[in-house]
Short mmCIF file of C-alpha atoms in Angstrom, two decimals:
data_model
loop_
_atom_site.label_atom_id
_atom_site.label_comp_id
_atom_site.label_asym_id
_atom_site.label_seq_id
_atom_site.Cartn_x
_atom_site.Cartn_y
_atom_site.Cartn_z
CA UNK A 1 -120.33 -19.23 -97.57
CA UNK A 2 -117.94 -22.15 -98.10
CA UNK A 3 -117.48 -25.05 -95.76
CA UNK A 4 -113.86 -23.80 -94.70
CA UNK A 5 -115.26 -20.58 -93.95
CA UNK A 6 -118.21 -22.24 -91.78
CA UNK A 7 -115.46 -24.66 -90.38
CA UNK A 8 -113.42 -21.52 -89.58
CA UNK A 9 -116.05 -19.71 -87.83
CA UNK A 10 -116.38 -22.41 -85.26
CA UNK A 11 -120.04 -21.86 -84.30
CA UNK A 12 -121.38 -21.48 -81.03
CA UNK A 13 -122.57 -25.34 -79.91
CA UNK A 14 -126.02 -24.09 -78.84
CA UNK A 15 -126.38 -22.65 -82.49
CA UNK A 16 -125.09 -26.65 -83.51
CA UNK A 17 -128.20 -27.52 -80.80
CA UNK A 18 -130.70 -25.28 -82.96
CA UNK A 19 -129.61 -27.29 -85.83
CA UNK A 20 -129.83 -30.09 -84.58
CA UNK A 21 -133.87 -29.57 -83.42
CA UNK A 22 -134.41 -28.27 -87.20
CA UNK A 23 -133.64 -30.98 -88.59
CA UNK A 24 -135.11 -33.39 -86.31
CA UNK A 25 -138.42 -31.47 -86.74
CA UNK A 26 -138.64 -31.79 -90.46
CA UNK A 27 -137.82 -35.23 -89.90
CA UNK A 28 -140.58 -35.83 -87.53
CA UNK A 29 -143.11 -33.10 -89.87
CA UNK A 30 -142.17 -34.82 -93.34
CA UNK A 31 -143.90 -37.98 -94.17
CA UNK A 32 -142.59 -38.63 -97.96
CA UNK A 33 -139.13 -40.45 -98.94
CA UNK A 34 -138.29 -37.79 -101.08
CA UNK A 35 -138.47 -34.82 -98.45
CA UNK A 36 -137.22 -37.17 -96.33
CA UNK A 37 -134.12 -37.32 -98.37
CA UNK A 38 -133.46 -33.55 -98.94
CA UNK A 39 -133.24 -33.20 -94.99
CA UNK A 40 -130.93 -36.26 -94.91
CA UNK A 41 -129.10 -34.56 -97.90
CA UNK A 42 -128.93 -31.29 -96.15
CA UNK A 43 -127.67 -32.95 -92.45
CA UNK A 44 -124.72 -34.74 -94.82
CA UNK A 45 -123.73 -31.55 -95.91
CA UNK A 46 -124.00 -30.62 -92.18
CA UNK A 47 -121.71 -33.29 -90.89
CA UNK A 48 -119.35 -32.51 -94.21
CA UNK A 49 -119.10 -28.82 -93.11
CA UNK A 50 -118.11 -29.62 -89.46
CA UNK A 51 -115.43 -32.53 -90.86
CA UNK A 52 -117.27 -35.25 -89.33
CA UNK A 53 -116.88 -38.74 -91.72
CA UNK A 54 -120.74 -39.28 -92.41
CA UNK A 55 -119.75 -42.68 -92.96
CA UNK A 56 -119.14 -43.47 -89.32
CA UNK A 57 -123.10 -42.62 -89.04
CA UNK A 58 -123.67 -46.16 -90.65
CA UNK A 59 -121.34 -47.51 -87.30
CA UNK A 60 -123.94 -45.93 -85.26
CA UNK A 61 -127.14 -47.13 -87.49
CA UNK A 62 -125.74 -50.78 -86.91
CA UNK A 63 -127.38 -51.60 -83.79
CA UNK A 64 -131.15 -50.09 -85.24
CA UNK A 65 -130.74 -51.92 -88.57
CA UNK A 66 -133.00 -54.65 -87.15
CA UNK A 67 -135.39 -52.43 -85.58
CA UNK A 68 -135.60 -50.51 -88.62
CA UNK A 69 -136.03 -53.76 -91.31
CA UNK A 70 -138.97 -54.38 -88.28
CA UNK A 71 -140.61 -51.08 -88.87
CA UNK A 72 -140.30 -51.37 -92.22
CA UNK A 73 -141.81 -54.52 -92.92
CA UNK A 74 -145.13 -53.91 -90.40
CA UNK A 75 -145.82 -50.21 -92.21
CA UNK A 76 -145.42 -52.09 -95.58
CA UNK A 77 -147.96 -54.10 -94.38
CA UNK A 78 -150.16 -52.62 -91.98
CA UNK A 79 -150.32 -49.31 -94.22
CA UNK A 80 -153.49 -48.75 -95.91
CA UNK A 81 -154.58 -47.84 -99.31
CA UNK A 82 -152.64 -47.64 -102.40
CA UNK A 83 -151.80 -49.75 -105.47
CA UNK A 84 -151.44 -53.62 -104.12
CA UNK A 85 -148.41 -54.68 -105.68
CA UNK A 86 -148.25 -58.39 -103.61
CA UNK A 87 -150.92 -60.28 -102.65
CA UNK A 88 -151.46 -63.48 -100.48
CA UNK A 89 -154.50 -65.45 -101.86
CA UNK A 90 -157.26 -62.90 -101.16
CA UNK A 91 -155.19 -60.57 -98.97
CA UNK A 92 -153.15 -57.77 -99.98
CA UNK A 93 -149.68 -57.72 -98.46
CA UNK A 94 -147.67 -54.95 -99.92
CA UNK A 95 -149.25 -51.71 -101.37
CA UNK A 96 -147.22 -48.72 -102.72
CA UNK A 97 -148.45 -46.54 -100.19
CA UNK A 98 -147.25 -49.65 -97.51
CA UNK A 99 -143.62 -49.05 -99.08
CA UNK A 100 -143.43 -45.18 -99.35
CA UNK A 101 -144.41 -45.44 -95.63
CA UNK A 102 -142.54 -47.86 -94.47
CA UNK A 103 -139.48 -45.59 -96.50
CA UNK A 104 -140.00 -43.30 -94.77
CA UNK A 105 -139.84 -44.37 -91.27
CA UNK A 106 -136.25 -45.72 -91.86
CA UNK A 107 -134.92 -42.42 -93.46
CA UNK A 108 -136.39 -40.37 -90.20
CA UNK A 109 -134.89 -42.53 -87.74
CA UNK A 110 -131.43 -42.26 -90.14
CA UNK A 111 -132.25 -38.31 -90.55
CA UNK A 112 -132.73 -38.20 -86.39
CA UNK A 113 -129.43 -40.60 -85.84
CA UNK A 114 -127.31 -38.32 -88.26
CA UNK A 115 -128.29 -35.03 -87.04
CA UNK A 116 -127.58 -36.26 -83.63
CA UNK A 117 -123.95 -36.61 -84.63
CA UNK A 118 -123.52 -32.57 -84.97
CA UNK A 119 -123.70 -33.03 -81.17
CA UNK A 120 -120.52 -35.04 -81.37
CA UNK A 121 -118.50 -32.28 -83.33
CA UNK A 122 -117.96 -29.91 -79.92
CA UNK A 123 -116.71 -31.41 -76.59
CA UNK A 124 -119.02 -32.21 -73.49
CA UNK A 125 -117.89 -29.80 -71.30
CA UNK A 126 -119.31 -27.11 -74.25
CA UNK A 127 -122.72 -28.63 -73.55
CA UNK A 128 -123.29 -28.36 -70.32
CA UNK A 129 -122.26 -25.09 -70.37
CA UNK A 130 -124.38 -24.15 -73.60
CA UNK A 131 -127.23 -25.43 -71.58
CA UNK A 132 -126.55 -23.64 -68.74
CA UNK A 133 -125.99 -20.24 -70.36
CA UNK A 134 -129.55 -20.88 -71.59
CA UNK A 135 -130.90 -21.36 -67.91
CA UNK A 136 -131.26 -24.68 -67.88
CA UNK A 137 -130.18 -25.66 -64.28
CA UNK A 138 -127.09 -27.34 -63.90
CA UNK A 139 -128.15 -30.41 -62.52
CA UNK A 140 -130.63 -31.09 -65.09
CA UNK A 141 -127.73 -29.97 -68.03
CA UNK A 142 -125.69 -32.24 -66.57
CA UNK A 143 -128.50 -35.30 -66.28
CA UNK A 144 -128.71 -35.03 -69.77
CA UNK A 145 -125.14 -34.78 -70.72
CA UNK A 146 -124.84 -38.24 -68.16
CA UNK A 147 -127.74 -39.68 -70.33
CA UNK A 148 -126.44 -39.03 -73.50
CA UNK A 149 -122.89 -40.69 -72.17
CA UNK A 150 -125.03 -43.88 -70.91
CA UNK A 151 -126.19 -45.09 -73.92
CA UNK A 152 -122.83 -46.03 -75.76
CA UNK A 153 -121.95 -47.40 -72.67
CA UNK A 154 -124.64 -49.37 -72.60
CA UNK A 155 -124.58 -50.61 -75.92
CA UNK A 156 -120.59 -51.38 -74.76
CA UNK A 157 -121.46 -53.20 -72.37
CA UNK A 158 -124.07 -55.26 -74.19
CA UNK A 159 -121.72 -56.13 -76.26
CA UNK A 160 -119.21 -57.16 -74.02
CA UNK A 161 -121.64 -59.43 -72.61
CA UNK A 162 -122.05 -61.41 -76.14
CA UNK A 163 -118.28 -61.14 -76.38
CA UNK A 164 -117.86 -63.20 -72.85
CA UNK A 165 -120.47 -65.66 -73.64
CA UNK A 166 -119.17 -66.43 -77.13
CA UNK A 167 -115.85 -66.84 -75.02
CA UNK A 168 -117.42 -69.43 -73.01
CA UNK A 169 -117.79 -71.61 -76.34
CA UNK A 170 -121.15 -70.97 -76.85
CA UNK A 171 -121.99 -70.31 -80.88
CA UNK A 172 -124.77 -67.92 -80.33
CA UNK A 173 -125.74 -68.15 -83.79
CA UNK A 174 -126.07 -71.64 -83.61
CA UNK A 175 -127.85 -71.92 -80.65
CA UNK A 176 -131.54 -72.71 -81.11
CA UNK A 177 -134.07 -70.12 -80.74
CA UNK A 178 -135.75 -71.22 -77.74
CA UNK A 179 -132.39 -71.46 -75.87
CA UNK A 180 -130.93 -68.41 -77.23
CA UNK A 181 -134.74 -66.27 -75.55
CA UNK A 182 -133.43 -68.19 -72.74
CA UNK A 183 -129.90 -66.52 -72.22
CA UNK A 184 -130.97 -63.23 -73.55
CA UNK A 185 -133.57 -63.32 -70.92
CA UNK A 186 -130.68 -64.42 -68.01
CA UNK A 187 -128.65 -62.02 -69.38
CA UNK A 188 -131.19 -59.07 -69.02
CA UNK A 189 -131.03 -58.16 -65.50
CA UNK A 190 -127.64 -58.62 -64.47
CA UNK A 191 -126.87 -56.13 -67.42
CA UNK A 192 -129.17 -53.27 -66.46
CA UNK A 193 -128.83 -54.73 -62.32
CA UNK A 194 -125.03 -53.65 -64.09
CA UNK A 195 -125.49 -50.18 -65.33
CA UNK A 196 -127.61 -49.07 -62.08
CA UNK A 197 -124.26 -50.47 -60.37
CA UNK A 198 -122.35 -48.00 -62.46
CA UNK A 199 -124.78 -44.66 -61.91
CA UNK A 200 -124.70 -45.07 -58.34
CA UNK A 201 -120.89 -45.31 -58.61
CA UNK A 202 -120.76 -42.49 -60.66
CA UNK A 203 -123.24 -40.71 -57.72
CA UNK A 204 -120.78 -41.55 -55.50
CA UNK A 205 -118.14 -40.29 -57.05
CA UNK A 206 -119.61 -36.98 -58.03
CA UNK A 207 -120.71 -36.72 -54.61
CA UNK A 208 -117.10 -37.60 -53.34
CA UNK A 209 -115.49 -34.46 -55.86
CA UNK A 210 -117.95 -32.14 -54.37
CA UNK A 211 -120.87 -32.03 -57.01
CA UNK A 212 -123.79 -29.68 -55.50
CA UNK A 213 -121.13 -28.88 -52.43
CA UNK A 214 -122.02 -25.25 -53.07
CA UNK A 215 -125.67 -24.09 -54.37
CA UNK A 216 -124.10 -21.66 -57.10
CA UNK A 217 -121.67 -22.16 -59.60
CA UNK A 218 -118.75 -20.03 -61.29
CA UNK A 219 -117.74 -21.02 -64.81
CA UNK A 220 -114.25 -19.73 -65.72
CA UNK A 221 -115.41 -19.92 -69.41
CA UNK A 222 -118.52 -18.22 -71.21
CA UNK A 223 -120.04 -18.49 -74.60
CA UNK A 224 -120.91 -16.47 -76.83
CA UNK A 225 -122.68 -16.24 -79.81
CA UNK A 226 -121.07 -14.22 -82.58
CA UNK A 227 -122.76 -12.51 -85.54
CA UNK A 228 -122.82 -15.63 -87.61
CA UNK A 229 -124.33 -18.16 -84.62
CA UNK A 230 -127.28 -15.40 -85.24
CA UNK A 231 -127.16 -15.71 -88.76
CA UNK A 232 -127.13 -19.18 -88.82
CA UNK A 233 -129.69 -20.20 -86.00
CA UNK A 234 -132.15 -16.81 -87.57
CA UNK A 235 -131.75 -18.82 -90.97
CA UNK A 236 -132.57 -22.48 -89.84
CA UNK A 237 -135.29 -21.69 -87.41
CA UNK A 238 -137.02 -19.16 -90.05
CA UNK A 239 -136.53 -21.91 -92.94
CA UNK A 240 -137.88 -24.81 -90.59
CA UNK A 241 -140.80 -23.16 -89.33
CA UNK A 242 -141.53 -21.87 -92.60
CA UNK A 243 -141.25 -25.57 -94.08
CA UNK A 244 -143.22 -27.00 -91.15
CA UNK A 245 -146.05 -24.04 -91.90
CA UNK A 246 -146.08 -24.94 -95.99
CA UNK A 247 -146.37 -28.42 -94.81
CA UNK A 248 -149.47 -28.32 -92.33
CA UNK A 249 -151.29 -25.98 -94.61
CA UNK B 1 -96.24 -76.82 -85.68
CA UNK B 2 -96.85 -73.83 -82.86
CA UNK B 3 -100.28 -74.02 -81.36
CA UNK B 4 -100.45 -70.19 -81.64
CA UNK B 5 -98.31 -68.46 -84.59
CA UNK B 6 -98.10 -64.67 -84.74
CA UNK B 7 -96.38 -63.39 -87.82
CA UNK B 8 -95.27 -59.77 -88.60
CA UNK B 9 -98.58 -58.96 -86.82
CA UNK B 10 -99.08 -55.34 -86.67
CA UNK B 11 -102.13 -53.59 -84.68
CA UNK B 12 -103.05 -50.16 -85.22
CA UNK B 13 -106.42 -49.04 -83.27
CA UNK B 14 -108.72 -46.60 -85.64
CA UNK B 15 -108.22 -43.06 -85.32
CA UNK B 16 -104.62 -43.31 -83.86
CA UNK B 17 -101.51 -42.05 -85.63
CA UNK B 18 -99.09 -44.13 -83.98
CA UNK B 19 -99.68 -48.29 -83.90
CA UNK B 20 -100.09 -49.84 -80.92
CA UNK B 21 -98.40 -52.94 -82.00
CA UNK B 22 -95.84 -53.25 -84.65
CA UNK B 23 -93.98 -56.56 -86.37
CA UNK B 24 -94.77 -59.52 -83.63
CA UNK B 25 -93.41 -62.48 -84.54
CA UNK B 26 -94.00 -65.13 -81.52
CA UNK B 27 -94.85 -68.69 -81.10
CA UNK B 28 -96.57 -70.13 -78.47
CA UNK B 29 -96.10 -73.81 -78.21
CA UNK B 30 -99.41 -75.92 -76.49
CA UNK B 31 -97.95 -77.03 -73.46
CA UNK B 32 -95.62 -74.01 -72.70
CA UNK B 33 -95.87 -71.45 -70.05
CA UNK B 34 -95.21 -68.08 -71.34
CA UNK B 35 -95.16 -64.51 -69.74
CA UNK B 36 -95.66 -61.39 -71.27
CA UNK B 37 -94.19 -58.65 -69.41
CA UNK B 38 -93.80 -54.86 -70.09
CA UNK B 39 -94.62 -51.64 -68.75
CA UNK B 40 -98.13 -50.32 -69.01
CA UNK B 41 -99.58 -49.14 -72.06
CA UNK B 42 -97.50 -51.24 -73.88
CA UNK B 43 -99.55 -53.39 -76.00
CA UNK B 44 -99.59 -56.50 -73.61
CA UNK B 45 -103.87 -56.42 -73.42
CA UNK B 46 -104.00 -55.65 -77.03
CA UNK B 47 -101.71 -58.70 -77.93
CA UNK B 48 -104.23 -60.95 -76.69
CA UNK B 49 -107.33 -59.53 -77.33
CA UNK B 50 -105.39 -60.30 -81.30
CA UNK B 51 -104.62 -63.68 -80.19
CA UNK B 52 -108.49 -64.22 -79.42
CA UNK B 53 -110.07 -62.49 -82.04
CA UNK B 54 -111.72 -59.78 -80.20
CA UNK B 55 -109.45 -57.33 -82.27
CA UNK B 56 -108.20 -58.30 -85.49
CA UNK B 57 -104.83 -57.31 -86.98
CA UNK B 58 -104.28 -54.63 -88.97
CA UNK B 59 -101.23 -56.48 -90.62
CA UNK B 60 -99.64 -59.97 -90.59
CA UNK B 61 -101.50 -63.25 -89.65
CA UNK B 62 -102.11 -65.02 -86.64
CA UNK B 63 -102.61 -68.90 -86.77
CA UNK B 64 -103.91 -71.09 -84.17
CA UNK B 65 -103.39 -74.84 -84.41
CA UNK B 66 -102.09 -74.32 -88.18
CA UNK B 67 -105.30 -72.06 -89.56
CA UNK B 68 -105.61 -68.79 -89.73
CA UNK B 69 -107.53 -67.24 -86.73
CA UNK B 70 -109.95 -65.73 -88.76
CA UNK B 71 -111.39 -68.85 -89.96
CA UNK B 72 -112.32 -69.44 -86.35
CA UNK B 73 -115.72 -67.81 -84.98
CA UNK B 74 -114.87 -66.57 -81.89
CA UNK B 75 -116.90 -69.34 -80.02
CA UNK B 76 -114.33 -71.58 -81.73
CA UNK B 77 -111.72 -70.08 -80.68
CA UNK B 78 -113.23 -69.72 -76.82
CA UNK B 79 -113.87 -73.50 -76.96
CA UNK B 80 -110.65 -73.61 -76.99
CA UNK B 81 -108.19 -70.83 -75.23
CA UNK B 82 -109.78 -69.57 -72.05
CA UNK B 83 -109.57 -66.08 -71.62
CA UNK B 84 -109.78 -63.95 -68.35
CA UNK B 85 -110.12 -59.79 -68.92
CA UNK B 86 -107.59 -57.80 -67.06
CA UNK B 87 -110.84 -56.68 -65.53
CA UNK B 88 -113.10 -59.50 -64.59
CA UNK B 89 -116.20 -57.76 -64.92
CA UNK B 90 -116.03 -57.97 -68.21
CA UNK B 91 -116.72 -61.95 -67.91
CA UNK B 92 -119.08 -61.70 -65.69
CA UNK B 93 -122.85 -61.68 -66.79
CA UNK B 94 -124.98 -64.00 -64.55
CA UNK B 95 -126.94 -63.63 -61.75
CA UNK B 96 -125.36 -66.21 -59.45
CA UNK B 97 -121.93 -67.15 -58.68
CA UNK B 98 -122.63 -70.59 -59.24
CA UNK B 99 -124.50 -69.97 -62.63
CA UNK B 100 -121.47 -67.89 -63.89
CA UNK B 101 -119.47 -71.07 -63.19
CA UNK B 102 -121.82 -73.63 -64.85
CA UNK B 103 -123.03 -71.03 -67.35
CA UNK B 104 -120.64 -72.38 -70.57
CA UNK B 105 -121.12 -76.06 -69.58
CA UNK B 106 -124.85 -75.26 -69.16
CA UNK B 107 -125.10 -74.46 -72.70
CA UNK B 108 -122.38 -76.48 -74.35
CA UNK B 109 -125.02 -79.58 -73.80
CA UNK B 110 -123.70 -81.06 -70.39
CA UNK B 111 -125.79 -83.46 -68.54
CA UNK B 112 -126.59 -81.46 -64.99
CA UNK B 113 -124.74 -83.89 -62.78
CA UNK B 114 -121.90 -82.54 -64.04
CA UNK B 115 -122.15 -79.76 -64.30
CA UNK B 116 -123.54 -79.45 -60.62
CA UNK B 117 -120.20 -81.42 -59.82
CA UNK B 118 -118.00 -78.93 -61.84
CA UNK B 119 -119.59 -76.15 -60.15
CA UNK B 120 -119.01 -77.91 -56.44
CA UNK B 121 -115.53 -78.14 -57.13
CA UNK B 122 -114.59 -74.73 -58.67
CA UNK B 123 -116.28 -73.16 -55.59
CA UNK B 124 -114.22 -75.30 -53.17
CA UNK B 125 -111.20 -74.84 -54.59
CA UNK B 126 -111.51 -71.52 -54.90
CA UNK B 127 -113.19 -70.92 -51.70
CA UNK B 128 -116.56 -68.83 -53.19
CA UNK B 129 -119.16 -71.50 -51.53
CA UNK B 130 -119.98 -69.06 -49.20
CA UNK B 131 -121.07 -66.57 -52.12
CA UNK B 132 -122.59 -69.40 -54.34
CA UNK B 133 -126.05 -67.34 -54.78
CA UNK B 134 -124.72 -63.99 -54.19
CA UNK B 135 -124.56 -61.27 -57.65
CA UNK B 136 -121.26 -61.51 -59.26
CA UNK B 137 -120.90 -57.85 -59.72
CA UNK B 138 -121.34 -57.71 -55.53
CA UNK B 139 -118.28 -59.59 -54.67
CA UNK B 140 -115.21 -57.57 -54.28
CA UNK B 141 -112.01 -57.11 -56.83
CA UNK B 142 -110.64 -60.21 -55.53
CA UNK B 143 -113.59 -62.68 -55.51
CA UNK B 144 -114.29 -61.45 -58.95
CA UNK B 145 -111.22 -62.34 -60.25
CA UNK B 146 -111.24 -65.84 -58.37
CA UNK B 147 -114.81 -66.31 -60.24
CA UNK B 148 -113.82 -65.28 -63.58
CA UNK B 149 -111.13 -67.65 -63.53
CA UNK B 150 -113.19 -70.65 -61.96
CA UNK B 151 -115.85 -69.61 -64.65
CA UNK B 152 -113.00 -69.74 -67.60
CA UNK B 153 -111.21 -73.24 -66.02
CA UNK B 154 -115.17 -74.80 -65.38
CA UNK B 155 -115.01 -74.94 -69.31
CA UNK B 156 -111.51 -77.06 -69.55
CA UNK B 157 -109.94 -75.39 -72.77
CA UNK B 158 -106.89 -76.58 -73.91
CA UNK B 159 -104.80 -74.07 -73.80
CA UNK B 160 -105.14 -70.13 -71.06
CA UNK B 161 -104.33 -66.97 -71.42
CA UNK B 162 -104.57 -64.79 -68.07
CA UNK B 163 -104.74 -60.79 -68.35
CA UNK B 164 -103.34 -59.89 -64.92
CA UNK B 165 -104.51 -62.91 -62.95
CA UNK B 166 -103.22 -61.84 -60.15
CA UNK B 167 -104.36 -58.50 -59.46
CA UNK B 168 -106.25 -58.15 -56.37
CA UNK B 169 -105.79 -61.55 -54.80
CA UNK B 170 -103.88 -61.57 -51.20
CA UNK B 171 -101.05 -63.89 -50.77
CA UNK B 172 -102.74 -66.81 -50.14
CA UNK B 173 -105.42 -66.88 -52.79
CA UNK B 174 -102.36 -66.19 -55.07
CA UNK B 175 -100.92 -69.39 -53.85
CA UNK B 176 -103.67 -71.52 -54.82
CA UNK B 177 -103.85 -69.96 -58.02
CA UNK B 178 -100.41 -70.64 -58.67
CA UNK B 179 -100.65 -74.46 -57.36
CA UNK B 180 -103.48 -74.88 -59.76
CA UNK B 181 -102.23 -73.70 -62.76
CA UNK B 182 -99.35 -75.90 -62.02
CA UNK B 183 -101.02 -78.47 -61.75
CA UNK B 184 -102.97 -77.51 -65.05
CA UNK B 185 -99.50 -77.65 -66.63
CA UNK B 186 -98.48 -80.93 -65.81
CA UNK B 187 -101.61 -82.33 -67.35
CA UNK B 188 -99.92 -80.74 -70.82
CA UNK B 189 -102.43 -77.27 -70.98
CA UNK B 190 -100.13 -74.28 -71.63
CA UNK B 191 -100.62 -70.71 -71.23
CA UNK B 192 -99.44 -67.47 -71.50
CA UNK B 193 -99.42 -65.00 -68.45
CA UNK B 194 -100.07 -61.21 -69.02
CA UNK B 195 -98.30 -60.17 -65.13
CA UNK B 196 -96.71 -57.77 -63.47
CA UNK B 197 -96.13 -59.67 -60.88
CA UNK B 198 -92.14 -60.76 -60.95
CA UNK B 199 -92.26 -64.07 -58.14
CA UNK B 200 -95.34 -65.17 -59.85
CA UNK B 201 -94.18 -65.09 -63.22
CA UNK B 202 -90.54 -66.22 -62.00
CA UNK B 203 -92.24 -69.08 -60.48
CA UNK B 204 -94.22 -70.10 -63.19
CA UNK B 205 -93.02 -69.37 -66.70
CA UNK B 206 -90.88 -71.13 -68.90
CA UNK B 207 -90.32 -68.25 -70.84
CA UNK B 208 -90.89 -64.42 -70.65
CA UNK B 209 -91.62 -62.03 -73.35
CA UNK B 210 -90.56 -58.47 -72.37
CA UNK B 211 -92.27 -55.48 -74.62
CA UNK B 212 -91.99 -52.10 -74.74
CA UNK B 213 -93.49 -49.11 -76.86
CA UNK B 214 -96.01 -52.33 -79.29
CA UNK B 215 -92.45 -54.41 -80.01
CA UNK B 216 -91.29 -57.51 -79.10
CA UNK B 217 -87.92 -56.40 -76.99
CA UNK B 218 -86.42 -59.47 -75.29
CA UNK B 219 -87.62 -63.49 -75.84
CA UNK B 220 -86.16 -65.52 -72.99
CA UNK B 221 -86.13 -68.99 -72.17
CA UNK B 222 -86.08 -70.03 -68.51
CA UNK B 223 -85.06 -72.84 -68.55
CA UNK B 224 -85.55 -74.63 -64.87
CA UNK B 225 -87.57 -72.30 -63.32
CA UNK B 226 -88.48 -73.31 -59.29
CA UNK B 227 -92.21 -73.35 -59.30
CA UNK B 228 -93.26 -75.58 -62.44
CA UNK B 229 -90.78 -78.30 -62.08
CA UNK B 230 -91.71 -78.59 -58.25
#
């Protein structure tokens, strides 16, 4: 099947939401850097397929790269066993098993964050409703789809906050360490005092356009799942739980 | 030399076909009053989000004070231009209205006295003393604004530029908005003006930049205009 044929089909987005859980599940099940890199192989052909630029995933990584280099570093360290390859005086820092851990934590969090993006490739509106057709109530569908639109705002807003305070004169990277705690820490409740400012508007205004005025709703659209979302979602859940089996045995 | 130099500056924002600005040339001179008019959608905002290094351009260079702008961190260049959002939220992080105002001076290294004096002042004159410990994001579309431009002139920059400054202040307010950035203006600070507002730009600017559609359509000097020279 060639990508402009799998393009063409346009799939149904719950069968992108199957995906999605496949390869989030091997990520979480696979534990070496090179298994770990087939999945993120296989979710770059994903994204490829459904003409989404994987390099915009590294615009998204941004904001984990420190967590990540974190995570890295402590399972290098804390991770026993293995060939020491670095050593302070008596104590051995680095081993190879430290590494291939510590490898392997980044690529799942990458493998998680790129898979995620499939989500991006059909509108909003397509998954509420793909979580509705699959009984989930409404309310909780859209909780989640509200969730999901929360964190970029969040991380918007975050930013704008750096942006006004660097406006301000203030050279944040020149700032000295103690000082700089001290205005992250100012800066912590107004910003999420900010977002809880922003739900309860959004409650409001939901409220306002009649959300929940009636205790059933119509849909003037359905999905539906052709012969290929069957395929497809028959193929990845068979392969993952098959993979997941080969790998707890 | 132009305090702030635009040349063939051209601003496209990513994934859009069409540029939102295209081939500004402009010169801002330090102690002039400029407005920059247009309908919306324009490219007004964008302009001086350029002109302040939030966004940078696509093509052509901006200078400010004779180097480039993107030699200039943007701390640099908030030392010195004073920028309020067309929404004032934007600016407005703390958890007091007085802290908001002394927040920059705060941590720019200024002894307490004065900044406690800077802080009395702004308040007066813009009549928030009654809100002084209140949360920013409480105070309504007109306080805001009032704050986030008390916050911005706290800091003394050489040199404004206003997004919409007038936008949701009542007659009065606008008044002593106006008087002080007169009075700004006779001390030699210039600015430029992003308004919609006709009197208030008629009163203050000594020149007005009309755009349409991301160009540059009409550069006029006012020469004489009522409000400054009064």
């Amino acid at each position: 099947m060639s990508a402009k044929e799998m393009t063409a089909m346009k799939l149904d987005p719950r069968t992108k939401m199957v995906m999605v859980i496949c390869l989030s599940c091997l990520a979480l099940i696979y534990n070496t850097p090179g298994r770990l890199l087939l999945v993120l192989a296989a979710t770059i052909v994903l994204l490829l397929i459904f003409r989404f630029d994987p390099s915009a995933v590294f615009g998204y990584l941004k904001p984990f790269l420190s967590l990540m280099l974190i995570l890295f570093v402590i399972q290098c360290i804390f991770s026993p066993g293995g060939n020491v390859l670095l050593t302070v005086g008596p104590v051995p820092l680095v081993t190879d098993n430290g590494l291939l851990v510590g490898s392997s934590v980044v690529l799942r969090i990458i493998v998680v964050i790129a898979a995620a993006m499939l989500l991006t490739t059909f509108s909003s509106r397509d998954f509420i409703l793909g979580l509705v057709q699959w009984k989930v109530p409404y309310e909780v569908a859209f909780m989640v789809f509200i969730a999901l639109r929360f964190l970029p705002i969040f991380r918007e807003e975050a930013i704008n906050v750096i942006t006004a305070i660097q406006l301000r004169g203030i050279e944040l990277k020149k700032v000295p360490w103690g000082q700089k705690m001290t205005i992250y820490r100012q800066l912590f409740f107004p910003l999420i005092y900010g977002m809880m400012q922003k739900a309860q508007q959004l409650a409001v205004s939901m409220e306002a356009r009649g959300f929940r005025a009636y205790p059933r709703r119509t849909y003037l659209r359905r999905l539906n799942f052709n012969l290929t979302d069957y395929v497809v979602m028959l193929l990845f859940s068979a392969v993952t739980l098959m993979l997941i089996l080969l790998q707890i045995t | 030399m132009a305090y702030l130099e635009l040349r063939q500056v051209t601003f496209s924002y990513p994934r859009k076909m069409k540029p939102a600005l295209t081939g500004i040339n402009l010169n801002f001179e330090k102690e002039e009053i400029t407005a920059i008019t247009g309908p919306n959608g324009c490219g007004k905002t964008t302009l001086t989000k350029l002109m302040i290094g939030i966004l940078k351009a696509t093509e052509g260079e901006i200078y400010l004070a004779g180097r480039p702008l993107t030699d200039y961190s943007l701390a640099e260049i908030g030392s010195r231009i004073g920028y309020v959002f067309q929404k004032p939220d934007l600016l407005l992080f703390c958890s007091t209205v007085a802290e908001e105002i002394g927040f920059g001076l705060t941590n720019r290294g200024c002894d307490p006295e004065t900044v406690q004096k800077r802080i009395k002042f702004y308040l007066d004159y813009f009549e928030l003393t009654d809100y002084r410990n209140d949360f920013p994001l409480h105070l309504s579309q007109g306080e805001k604004e009032r704050l986030a431009i008390a916050a911005m002139l706290a800091n003394e920059p050489e040199f404004l530029i206003l997004d919409e400054p007038t936008i949701g202040l009542d007659a009065y307010r606008k008044k002593l908005l106006e008087n002080y950035l007169k009075k700004i203006a006779r001390l030699g600070r210039g600015m430029i003006l992003v308004s919609h507002d006709a009197p208030f730009v008629n009163r203050l600017a000594e020149r007005v930049v009309f755009m349409a559609d991301g160009r540059i359509q009409v550069c006029n000097e006012r020469k004489g205009n009522d409000g400054y020279e009064a």
